[in-house]
Amino acid sequence: RLLFNTNYIQLDSSDRMAQASNSSFDAATFEIWGALLHGGTLVGFSKETILSPTDFAAQLAEQKITALFLTTALFNQIASDAPRAFGSVKNVLFGGEAVDPKSVARILATAPPKRLLHVYGPTECTTFASWFEVKNVAKNATTIPIGKPLSNTQFLVLDQTLQLVPIGVPGELHLGGDGLARGYLNRPELTAAKFIPNPFARDSLLYKTGDLVRYLPDGNIEFVGRIDHQVKIRGFRIELPEIETVLRQHPGVKDALVLVRGENADKQLIGYLVGEKNSAPDLSELRQFLKQKLPDYMVPSVFIPLEYFPLNPNGKVDRRALPAPESVTHSAESRATPLTTLETQLKEIWERVIGRNPIDVRDNFFDLGGHSLLAVRLFAQIEKALGKKLPLALLFQSPTIEQLANAIAAGAPPKSDPCLIDIQPNGFRAPIFWLHTLGGGGGGGVLRYQKLAQLLGPEQPSYGLVAPPEPFTRIETMAAHYIKTMRAIQPVGPYHLGGYCFGGVVAFEMAQQLQSLGDAVAMLALLDSFPPNVVVERNHSRKGWNGFATLPQKLQRFFKQDRKQIRISLQRKAKKFRGKLRARLDGSAPAKTNQTALEDVIDMANYPADYKRYAEVHWNALNHYRPQFFQGKITLLETTNSPMSGSPGAIWKTLARDLEIKRILATHETMLEEPHVQIVAAELNECLARCRNHEAKVCAA
């Protein structure tokens, strides 16, 4: 299968095979037996020669090598330093890691071999499993397919339930056929976990590769990433290879790797870069480049330029040898004046909390990967060090160490109402008031709206309404107080209100109270908000039973599923659900109340104490709130990939006279992150324009 009567290469006694692989690497199987079993010649290369691209290129020509396999890392290195090396070789095979299309294109444009093959295969299936002959590379290509199976090799792309996935949909690659190993020596548990019965053929096994792939329309397969390279940071699931692919698209980046450092809430994305011509790209420009293509939470907090990536004995990148951020010396921007005592103190706190060293005094907190929970922790440390309480809203106006030190030194007087936050106070239009999220005390509850406020334009003011130091225990009380706070900025309507998730529920109650007071509400924008404690009618149909759904129960199901989805298969979930449904229908299940504990819904272990305190109060308020019918209009921006079962629009429709639904192609967690927030801003700007036109017609009348 690997060497005889196969479809990817034809070897004979005239071939001169290079042995470039370490003998512990499974590629040596292809090299040694590929030469000797065909009566060809096996030519050994020293490690020193292989790691010197120019020497290696010279030896390939001198030894008249006809067949060669290289790891992708070595291939990239030669493509950069000696792109003419393969001009005299008949068959060049490369693979083993994520491919760089720019390196492949450089070889094809300079001195290509007769055949250039991109190969793929784990050791468990005897060296290679698939191959793809590369003849050209599209200008905008982000990867190269791994192709089609070797002869007598079976490819199955399956989902978590071991069902075949459609073309274009990622799934785990399962391998079968003659090249499959028998298992792992003296590891029966691991063998049973990785070599599973083939659900489509009796008496045969499949190997679970752990690789995510997808079928292309032409029948070739494309590598997407490793299942174990999917990480979760601050609730967002991230595919590290996706970030690496975008990094390699930058003209100043030759190669890139992204790793996660830290634990729990301190996790950070670290980007390792090899620049073109060994020159590091401008990091601030690179960060802006990524922000145009990726959401903020996928932009690495730290970039570490390297001359080259360290390789292990098998010629693959040694990720464990990559330097930790704290061991790398960065050249921070110099200033004409030295740091003040306060700046030095703040700098030490920022570096400790953010986990990056050093941080320049002009680095923006949000550009460093700062988020709401990190902001709360940062200000808690600053307040402890300085012995004074600071409004978290300072971070909006002073997002750098230099600006924050100046603001603290100036001793700006505290606001008369701590519930009001200036997100973007400039502009001549009627302001929008954004309501805080769950756990939103201080300025932390409206940090999510910063990018959205910026995209709404410089003429559109945005203010945030957040919980006071002692949070209100009822939604109705919150709304009444926030209306008083809002009137200090805008005494009369029409008002523009908005809220994300929990904030949308508070905004809804504010609109109710304003309407009862005779004030006009021009816009009520709810960003993927779910109405609490609203009964959905039973639907006894052949398609299933919807049951009763309330916000606490929906959230409970979502977060429990989120924590267990890797450990529990979909079959077990379905079985568990059928049992609960049967008990619910025959009346044997105990009645559930809406008093769901917050700990049953969200794992609070890594959240600051202040956040926990606010979140518990807000959660209880949500459990007790009973929304009433609203005689006005709601604009609902609903995500297409909502984590909750059912549609919030179907429920809000029962609570409002007029409902407009805008669907955003995003998840609940990402809708206010790049690039999705741009769509949200565009929809809201269109809505605001309609409101202004309507108000102008009313005034004219």
XYZ file of C-alpha atoms in Angstrom:
701
model
C 0.000 0.000 0.000
C 2.813 2.439 0.845
C 5.395 1.329 -1.711
C 3.877 -1.125 -4.229
C 0.891 -0.886 -6.576
C -0.007 2.510 -5.152
C -1.457 5.616 -6.760
C 0.790 8.436 -5.579
C 4.324 7.432 -6.611
C 6.104 4.846 -8.763
C 9.584 3.852 -7.536
C 12.106 1.612 -9.312
C 15.779 0.622 -9.266
C 16.874 3.886 -10.878
C 15.687 5.984 -7.939
C 18.153 7.598 -5.548
C 16.248 8.238 -2.310
C 17.422 10.780 0.262
C 17.290 9.631 3.874
C 16.597 12.992 5.492
C 14.429 11.711 8.357
C 15.556 10.657 11.801
C 15.325 6.878 12.177
C 12.779 7.324 14.999
C 10.442 9.172 12.601
C 7.966 7.039 10.649
C 8.918 8.765 7.372
C 12.137 6.718 7.493
C 9.962 3.714 6.592
C 9.162 5.329 3.248
C 12.789 6.313 2.649
C 14.604 3.085 3.638
C 12.207 0.520 2.159
C 11.210 2.738 -0.744
C 14.809 2.579 -1.942
C 15.967 -0.892 -0.889
C 12.878 -2.941 -1.770
C 13.010 -1.561 -5.312
C 16.751 -2.113 -5.755
C 17.372 1.624 -5.696
C 19.962 3.647 -3.788
C 19.529 5.100 -0.294
C 21.654 8.224 0.252
C 22.215 9.301 3.841
C 22.381 12.985 4.834
C 23.867 14.312 8.058
C 21.754 16.457 10.387
C 24.131 19.393 9.867
C 23.647 19.239 6.096
C 19.869 19.010 6.322
C 19.658 22.043 8.633
C 21.771 24.135 6.234
C 19.518 24.922 3.246
C 22.355 25.924 0.928
C 24.464 22.850 1.761
C 21.433 20.596 1.452
C 20.548 22.071 -1.947
C 24.091 21.482 -3.183
C 24.071 17.865 -1.969
C 20.706 17.115 -3.606
C 22.162 18.084 -6.980
C 25.564 16.439 -6.400
C 24.032 13.121 -5.271
C 21.463 13.185 -8.113
C 18.567 12.628 -5.691
C 15.308 11.632 -7.426
C 12.965 11.182 -4.427
C 12.785 13.122 -1.181
C 10.433 13.623 1.770
C 10.659 16.667 4.077
C 8.621 17.881 7.004
C 6.699 21.075 6.286
C 8.944 23.054 8.645
C 12.086 22.025 6.751
C 10.350 22.562 3.416
C 9.439 26.125 4.425
C 12.990 26.801 5.544
C 14.450 25.655 2.221
C 11.779 27.559 0.277
C 12.902 30.718 2.050
C 16.683 30.318 1.882
C 17.312 28.033 -1.132
C 14.188 27.950 -3.330
C 16.106 26.404 -6.279
C 17.067 23.322 -4.244
C 14.467 20.965 -5.762
C 14.938 21.810 -9.436
C 16.775 18.550 -10.180
C 14.537 16.247 -8.075
C 11.840 14.069 -9.657
C 9.512 13.571 -6.645
C 9.458 15.941 -3.649
C 7.028 15.041 -0.869
C 6.338 17.280 2.132
C 3.854 17.225 5.025
C 3.342 16.632 8.707
C 2.240 20.146 9.743
C 0.023 23.027 8.596
C 1.220 24.128 5.164
C 2.288 27.646 4.162
C 0.961 28.428 0.650
C 3.504 31.232 0.205
C 6.399 28.791 0.583
C 4.834 26.372 -1.892
C 4.220 29.167 -4.388
C 7.849 30.295 -4.037
C 9.117 26.817 -4.970
C 6.760 26.519 -7.945
C 7.745 29.956 -9.231
C 11.519 29.422 -8.845
C 12.674 25.883 -9.642
C 9.930 23.307 -9.107
C 10.602 19.548 -9.025
C 8.962 17.361 -11.641
C 6.264 16.411 -9.113
C 5.518 18.237 -5.846
C 3.296 16.214 -3.491
C 1.647 17.399 -0.297
C 1.183 14.252 1.816
C -0.611 13.538 5.068
C -0.697 10.612 7.452
C -0.372 9.707 11.123
C 2.020 6.918 12.146
C -0.960 4.701 13.027
C -1.738 4.217 9.322
C 1.845 3.509 8.163
C 3.449 6.819 7.223
C 1.197 8.326 4.521
C -2.576 8.189 4.129
C -3.305 10.832 1.463
C -1.586 12.820 -1.254
C -2.180 15.897 -3.395
C -0.062 16.920 -6.372
C 0.510 20.681 -6.213
C 0.693 22.231 -9.678
C -0.249 25.817 -8.823
C -1.265 27.930 -5.827
C -4.084 30.474 -5.969
C -3.049 34.004 -5.082
C -5.379 34.171 -2.079
C -4.877 30.549 -0.930
C -4.726 30.008 2.815
C -3.876 26.291 2.704
C -3.133 23.372 0.391
C -5.444 20.306 0.349
C -4.168 17.026 1.753
C -5.851 15.408 -1.233
C -7.273 11.937 -1.684
C -6.499 8.578 -0.022
C -3.626 6.319 -0.971
C -4.593 3.058 -2.631
C -6.287 0.586 -0.259
C -6.895 3.348 2.280
C -10.325 4.407 3.497
C -11.254 7.972 4.530
C -14.404 8.722 6.544
C -15.211 12.237 7.771
C -17.615 11.813 10.695
C -19.338 13.969 13.284
C -19.497 13.249 17.027
C -22.270 10.698 16.477
C -20.145 8.834 13.879
C -22.372 9.995 11.040
C -21.003 11.148 7.678
C -20.849 14.931 7.264
C -21.757 16.789 4.042
C -19.264 18.424 1.696
C -17.755 21.540 3.260
C -18.699 20.661 6.847
C -15.754 19.959 9.199
C -15.599 16.584 10.891
C -13.059 14.255 12.429
C -11.071 12.179 9.953
C -11.274 8.419 10.542
C -8.895 6.119 8.680
C -9.276 2.494 7.650
C -7.738 0.053 5.232
C -4.673 -2.126 4.824
C -2.204 0.294 6.388
C -3.932 0.464 9.775
C -1.885 -0.465 12.840
C -3.059 -3.195 15.214
C -3.028 -0.838 18.195
C -0.654 0.483 20.848
C 1.777 -1.880 22.537
C 0.649 -2.691 26.106
C -1.954 0.128 25.989
C -5.344 -1.638 25.725
C -7.350 1.366 27.004
C -5.792 3.754 24.512
C -6.159 1.210 21.715
C -9.871 0.811 22.477
C -10.368 4.590 22.516
C -8.563 5.280 19.251
C -9.245 2.134 17.168
C -13.015 1.837 17.052
C -15.404 -0.523 15.186
C -16.288 0.718 11.720
C -20.026 1.605 11.865
C -20.323 1.040 8.104
C -18.487 -2.304 7.732
C -18.375 -5.439 9.831
C -15.157 -6.815 11.283
C -13.118 -3.722 10.463
C -11.671 -0.897 12.508
C -11.254 2.839 12.073
C -8.538 5.009 13.576
C -9.718 8.278 15.120
C -7.060 10.767 13.973
C -8.180 13.748 16.083
C -7.797 15.870 12.919
C -10.595 18.130 11.703
C -10.980 18.048 7.920
C -13.635 18.787 5.321
C -14.412 17.573 1.836
C -13.981 20.055 -1.004
C -16.393 20.015 -3.975
C -13.739 18.387 -6.195
C -13.421 15.375 -3.858
C -10.155 16.430 -2.237
C -9.882 16.836 1.516
C -8.705 19.980 3.312
C -7.099 19.954 6.748
C -8.853 22.346 9.163
C -7.033 21.806 12.469
C -6.503 19.553 15.442
C -9.378 18.864 17.801
C -6.929 19.291 20.688
C -5.796 22.640 19.233
C -9.259 24.038 19.888
C -9.026 26.122 23.026
C -11.495 28.079 25.106
C -10.630 31.561 26.381
C -13.122 33.664 28.334
C -15.950 31.494 26.990
C -14.920 31.712 23.324
C -13.937 28.569 21.451
C -10.924 29.275 19.259
C -9.172 27.281 16.538
C -5.488 28.199 16.815
C -4.682 27.214 13.189
C -7.271 29.755 12.013
C -5.283 32.563 13.647
C -2.016 31.192 12.265
C -3.478 31.170 8.755
C -4.437 34.849 8.961
C -1.040 35.766 10.418
C 0.714 34.146 7.461
C -1.353 36.296 5.098
C 0.475 39.403 6.325
C 3.219 40.349 3.828
C 5.790 40.751 6.617
C 5.194 37.309 8.166
C 6.908 34.225 6.762
C 5.645 31.752 9.365
C 3.529 31.894 12.500
C 2.459 29.775 15.457
C -0.093 30.567 18.149
C -0.109 28.978 21.605
C -2.103 29.476 24.792
C -0.247 30.368 27.967
C -1.662 30.647 31.465
C -4.537 29.023 33.284
C -8.245 29.744 33.741
C -9.008 33.473 33.575
C -5.319 34.282 32.973
C -5.160 32.467 29.645
C -3.528 34.440 26.844
C -2.938 33.887 23.158
C 0.748 34.208 22.280
C 1.772 34.697 18.652
C 5.227 33.534 17.545
C 6.443 35.084 14.285
C 9.218 34.536 11.794
C 9.438 37.645 9.631
C 10.228 37.791 5.936
C 13.992 38.084 5.436
C 14.350 37.613 9.231
C 12.949 41.103 9.819
C 10.143 41.356 12.376
C 6.994 43.127 11.108
C 5.723 46.252 12.805
C 3.674 44.774 15.663
C 1.171 47.621 15.994
C 0.488 47.467 12.245
C 0.210 43.676 12.453
C -2.329 43.963 15.280
C -4.489 46.305 13.197
C -4.203 43.891 10.252
C -5.551 41.050 12.417
C -8.391 43.163 13.825
C -9.683 43.695 10.296
C -9.908 39.937 9.751
C -10.545 38.411 13.192
C -12.690 39.180 16.243
C -10.831 40.900 19.082
C -10.744 37.798 21.274
C -8.738 35.963 18.569
C -5.998 38.605 18.353
C -2.958 37.442 20.384
C -2.152 39.502 23.468
C 1.594 39.155 22.872
C 3.706 38.756 19.734
C 7.183 37.248 19.961
C 9.399 37.660 16.869
C 11.924 34.857 16.301
C 14.624 34.266 13.704
C 13.433 30.679 13.267
C 11.247 28.105 14.974
C 13.054 25.423 17.031
C 12.799 21.930 15.539
C 12.737 18.559 17.270
C 14.853 15.586 16.072
C 12.092 14.611 13.624
C 12.241 17.979 11.891
C 8.923 19.273 13.237
C 8.431 22.473 15.206
C 9.195 21.888 18.880
C 6.393 23.865 20.515
C 7.714 23.136 24.005
C 10.965 24.913 23.138
C 9.239 28.180 22.202
C 10.128 30.910 24.715
C 7.589 32.052 27.282
C 6.552 35.726 27.027
C 8.256 36.677 30.288
C 11.595 35.346 29.003
C 11.593 37.610 25.942
C 12.946 41.138 26.038
C 10.787 43.566 24.091
C 11.975 46.924 22.870
C 9.419 49.281 24.346
C 8.838 52.695 22.830
C 11.118 55.234 24.455
C 9.952 58.578 25.745
C 11.711 61.867 26.060
C 10.865 62.029 29.773
C 11.329 59.257 32.361
C 8.393 57.495 33.991
C 6.794 59.210 36.956
C 6.442 57.342 40.244
C 2.731 56.807 39.587
C 3.364 55.546 36.043
C 5.960 53.105 37.345
C 3.510 51.855 39.961
C 0.716 51.453 37.420
C 3.060 49.765 34.949
C 3.969 47.088 37.503
C 0.280 46.435 38.218
C -0.659 46.256 34.532
C 2.165 43.811 33.786
C 1.197 41.605 36.718
C -2.542 41.549 35.962
C -2.361 41.356 32.165
C 0.517 38.882 32.290
C 2.779 40.656 29.826
C 6.205 42.086 30.535
C 7.073 44.745 29.638
C 4.069 46.911 28.765
C 4.718 50.318 27.295
C 3.013 53.279 28.975
C 1.339 54.097 25.645
C -0.080 50.604 25.029
C -3.872 50.591 24.896
C -5.517 48.297 27.461
C -8.011 46.972 24.918
C -5.297 46.371 22.308
C -3.464 44.230 24.880
C -6.418 41.866 25.002
C -8.142 43.629 27.891
C -11.733 42.690 28.618
C -14.339 43.522 31.240
C -13.307 40.950 33.865
C -9.644 41.835 33.463
C -10.541 45.514 33.847
C -12.317 44.800 37.134
C -9.286 42.889 38.421
C -6.909 45.624 37.231
C -8.768 48.395 39.031
C -9.081 46.307 42.188
C -5.269 46.056 42.281
C -4.835 49.769 41.529
C -7.294 50.756 44.253
C -5.518 48.478 46.731
C -2.125 49.995 45.880
C -3.297 53.628 45.888
C -5.776 53.361 48.735
C -8.519 55.152 46.844
C -11.685 54.121 44.985
C -11.574 54.788 41.248
C -14.485 54.685 38.785
C -13.962 51.929 36.252
C -15.232 54.355 33.631
C -11.791 55.991 33.738
C -10.606 53.150 31.535
C -12.815 54.376 28.688
C -11.297 57.846 28.675
C -7.790 56.791 29.777
C -6.981 53.356 28.286
C -3.162 53.719 28.544
C -0.890 53.857 31.588
C 0.209 57.360 30.655
C -3.342 58.670 30.305
C -4.574 56.864 33.418
C -1.716 58.251 35.520
C -2.515 61.778 34.325
C -6.215 61.319 35.101
C -5.497 59.998 38.606
C -2.977 62.757 39.286
C -5.471 65.406 38.149
C -7.908 64.087 40.757
C -11.043 64.377 38.635
C -14.089 64.764 40.899
C -16.366 61.696 41.067
C -19.626 61.773 39.139
C -22.726 62.743 41.067
C -24.371 59.539 39.845
C -22.092 56.483 39.679
C -24.591 54.732 37.406
C -23.737 56.924 34.395
C -20.752 56.069 32.181
C -19.537 58.186 29.255
C -18.840 55.604 26.573
C -18.713 58.126 23.716
C -20.189 61.427 24.942
C -19.440 63.536 21.856
C -21.855 64.239 19.012
C -24.992 66.245 18.293
C -27.572 63.491 17.869
C -29.955 62.168 20.505
C -27.887 59.806 22.680
C -28.244 56.061 23.025
C -28.317 54.652 26.558
C -26.869 51.156 26.872
C -27.809 48.947 29.810
C -25.242 46.893 31.683
C -24.794 43.150 31.314
C -25.181 40.512 34.040
C -22.771 41.293 36.882
C -22.272 44.816 35.505
C -21.043 46.937 38.392
C -18.975 50.074 37.869
C -17.895 50.519 34.252
C -17.381 46.802 33.704
C -20.987 46.211 32.721
C -20.785 48.344 29.572
C -17.253 47.641 28.337
C -18.742 45.382 25.666
C -20.339 48.397 23.958
C -17.094 50.302 23.379
C -16.409 49.075 19.842
C -20.081 49.352 18.885
C -20.235 52.977 20.089
C -17.154 53.775 18.030
C -18.673 52.249 14.884
C -21.936 54.186 15.282
C -19.974 57.293 14.335
C -18.498 60.407 16.004
C -21.817 62.280 15.812
C -23.706 59.604 17.814
C -23.295 59.898 21.611
C -23.438 56.722 23.691
C -23.821 56.470 27.447
C -23.785 53.444 29.702
C -26.072 52.780 32.659
C -24.500 50.506 35.265
C -25.322 49.180 38.709
C -24.466 51.387 41.726
C -22.100 50.177 44.479
C -25.113 48.572 46.179
C -26.980 46.913 43.291
C -30.756 46.992 43.035
C -32.521 43.733 43.783
C -35.455 44.188 41.383
C -35.525 44.889 37.640
C -38.325 47.422 38.172
C -36.237 49.364 40.727
C -33.191 49.339 38.464
C -35.224 50.709 35.571
C -36.761 53.501 37.658
C -33.374 54.682 38.943
C -31.722 54.463 35.521
C -34.524 56.608 34.068
C -33.696 59.336 36.619
C -30.027 59.039 35.746
C -30.797 59.215 32.023
C -32.898 62.361 32.429
C -29.839 64.186 33.764
C -28.380 63.879 30.258
C -31.610 64.016 28.253
C -34.511 65.577 30.192
C -37.205 64.767 27.602
C -37.759 62.130 24.946
C -37.903 60.563 22.485
C -35.382 58.153 24.056
C -33.096 55.568 22.466
C -32.435 52.491 24.603
C -30.404 49.376 23.990
C -29.125 46.346 25.841
C -27.195 43.156 25.220
C -28.437 39.922 26.861
C -29.456 40.806 30.459
C -29.187 44.514 29.586
C -31.956 44.109 27.031
C -34.388 42.973 29.723
C -33.626 46.080 31.820
C -33.971 48.306 28.733
C -37.361 46.678 28.038
C -38.603 47.510 31.554
C -37.306 51.093 31.199
C -39.284 51.448 27.966
C -42.388 50.159 29.767
C -42.031 52.714 32.554
C -41.248 55.587 30.170
C -44.339 54.755 28.145
C -46.499 54.732 31.268
C -45.067 58.171 32.150
C -46.076 59.510 28.749
C -42.559 59.653 27.293
C -41.803 58.492 23.776
C -39.329 55.670 23.124
C -37.977 56.109 19.596
C -35.769 53.011 19.641
C -35.642 49.949 21.859
C -32.813 47.743 20.560
C -32.371 44.324 22.159
C -29.132 42.522 21.269
C -29.792 38.783 21.543
C -31.792 39.234 24.735
C -33.996 36.424 26.043
C -37.250 37.261 27.827
C -37.378 35.766 31.330
C -40.188 33.708 32.818
C -42.355 33.616 29.719
C -44.260 30.399 29.065
C -44.014 28.924 25.580
C -47.043 26.877 24.596
C -46.779 23.103 24.320
C -46.542 21.874 20.774
C -47.677 18.248 20.503
C -46.671 17.447 16.958
C -44.919 14.654 15.183
C -41.843 16.869 15.047
C -41.495 16.856 18.818
C -42.562 18.583 22.012
C -41.316 22.065 22.817
C -42.434 22.094 26.448
C -42.082 25.098 28.716
C -38.997 27.279 28.287
C -37.916 30.073 30.590
C -34.685 32.048 30.503
C -33.147 30.454 33.636
C -33.910 26.967 32.332
C -32.535 27.818 28.886
C -29.338 29.214 30.376
C -28.984 26.224 32.658
C -29.234 23.808 29.739
C -26.816 25.859 27.661
C -24.031 26.188 30.212
C -24.289 22.587 31.370
C -24.077 21.421 27.771
C -21.129 23.760 27.179
C -19.130 22.192 30.013
C -19.951 18.594 29.116
C -20.099 18.543 25.344
C -16.602 17.100 24.969
C -17.142 14.394 27.587
C -20.685 13.315 26.720
C -21.586 12.060 23.266
C -24.697 13.208 21.498
C -26.163 9.723 21.803
C -26.043 9.897 25.610
C -27.538 13.388 25.549
C -30.423 12.181 23.397
C -31.053 9.220 25.707
C -31.021 11.484 28.773
C -33.402 13.932 27.111
C -35.849 11.175 26.126
C -35.937 9.965 29.738
C -36.658 13.458 31.062
C -39.282 14.027 28.389
C -41.031 10.745 29.193
C -41.078 11.624 32.912
C -42.340 15.115 32.124
C -45.162 13.846 29.939
C -46.379 11.154 32.348
C -46.165 13.519 35.319
C -43.540 11.616 37.301
C -40.897 14.380 37.106
C -40.785 16.822 40.050
C -42.020 20.304 39.308
C -39.293 22.863 38.620
C -39.362 26.467 39.677
C -37.721 29.486 38.107
C -35.510 29.921 41.177
C -32.447 28.461 39.482
C -29.214 29.066 41.367
C -26.580 31.085 39.546
C -23.925 28.454 40.341
C -26.005 25.902 38.427
C -25.758 28.073 35.339
C -22.328 29.729 35.304
C -19.044 28.442 36.700
C -18.065 31.452 38.843
C -14.774 30.040 40.137
C -12.568 32.362 38.091
C -14.608 35.554 38.438
C -13.653 38.441 40.760
C -15.597 38.738 44.008
C -17.267 42.006 42.943
C -18.530 40.415 39.746
C -19.958 37.461 41.679
C -21.771 39.779 44.066
C -23.398 41.801 41.287
C -24.167 38.707 39.208
C -25.975 36.970 42.085
C -28.151 40.011 42.754
C -28.944 40.492 39.072
C -29.664 36.807 38.604
C -32.165 36.785 41.462
C -33.786 39.925 40.057
C -34.115 38.213 36.692
C -35.744 35.185 38.314
C -38.379 37.384 39.961
C -39.119 39.643 36.984
C -42.417 39.218 35.113
C -42.454 41.238 31.849
C -45.682 42.950 30.769
C -46.971 43.686 27.263
C -45.261 46.672 25.582
C -47.343 48.900 23.311
C -44.331 50.120 21.335
C -41.832 48.681 18.888
C -38.861 46.417 19.615
C -35.894 46.014 17.287
C -34.350 42.633 18.052
C -30.892 41.755 16.724
C -30.901 37.981 16.974
C -27.846 35.812 16.316
C -28.125 32.947 13.852
C -26.074 30.621 16.078
C -27.752 31.205 19.395
C -26.716 28.881 22.254
C -30.252 28.782 23.614
C -32.957 26.450 22.388
C -35.700 28.249 20.524
C -35.807 31.777 19.138
C -36.000 34.863 21.380
C -37.998 36.526 18.627
C -40.845 34.040 19.007
C -41.194 35.035 22.670
C -40.688 38.796 22.291
C -43.412 38.702 19.649
C -45.909 37.886 22.408
C -44.692 40.864 24.480
C -44.733 43.757 21.991
C -47.169 45.405 19.617
C -44.511 45.635 16.911
C -41.379 43.504 16.573
C -38.628 43.924 13.983
C -36.060 41.118 13.826
C -32.586 41.531 12.338
C -30.521 38.354 12.094
C -26.778 38.602 12.730
C -24.467 35.867 11.434
C -22.634 35.353 14.730
C -22.860 33.590 18.075
C -24.275 35.103 21.239
C -20.743 35.556 22.596
C -19.220 37.085 19.443
C -21.870 39.467 18.119
C -20.184 42.523 19.718
C -16.713 41.455 18.594
C -15.003 42.043 15.263
C -16.037 41.490 12.540
C -19.676 40.846 13.578
C -20.005 44.108 15.504
C -19.689 45.976 12.199
C -22.908 44.335 10.995
C -24.603 45.161 14.303
C -23.512 48.812 13.955
C -24.760 48.978 10.359
C -28.193 47.616 11.349
C -28.464 50.039 14.269
C -27.399 53.012 12.143
C -30.146 52.129 9.674
C -32.653 51.884 12.512
C -31.514 55.230 13.970
C -31.839 56.889 10.558
C -35.461 55.692 10.294
C -36.154 57.021 13.792
C -34.715 60.433 12.878
C -36.806 60.595 9.686
C -39.949 59.702 11.610
C -39.233 62.328 14.282
C -38.652 64.949 11.579
C -42.036 64.175 9.986
C -43.774 64.407 13.379
C -42.129 67.782 14.074
C -43.108 69.070 10.615
C -46.720 68.011 11.172
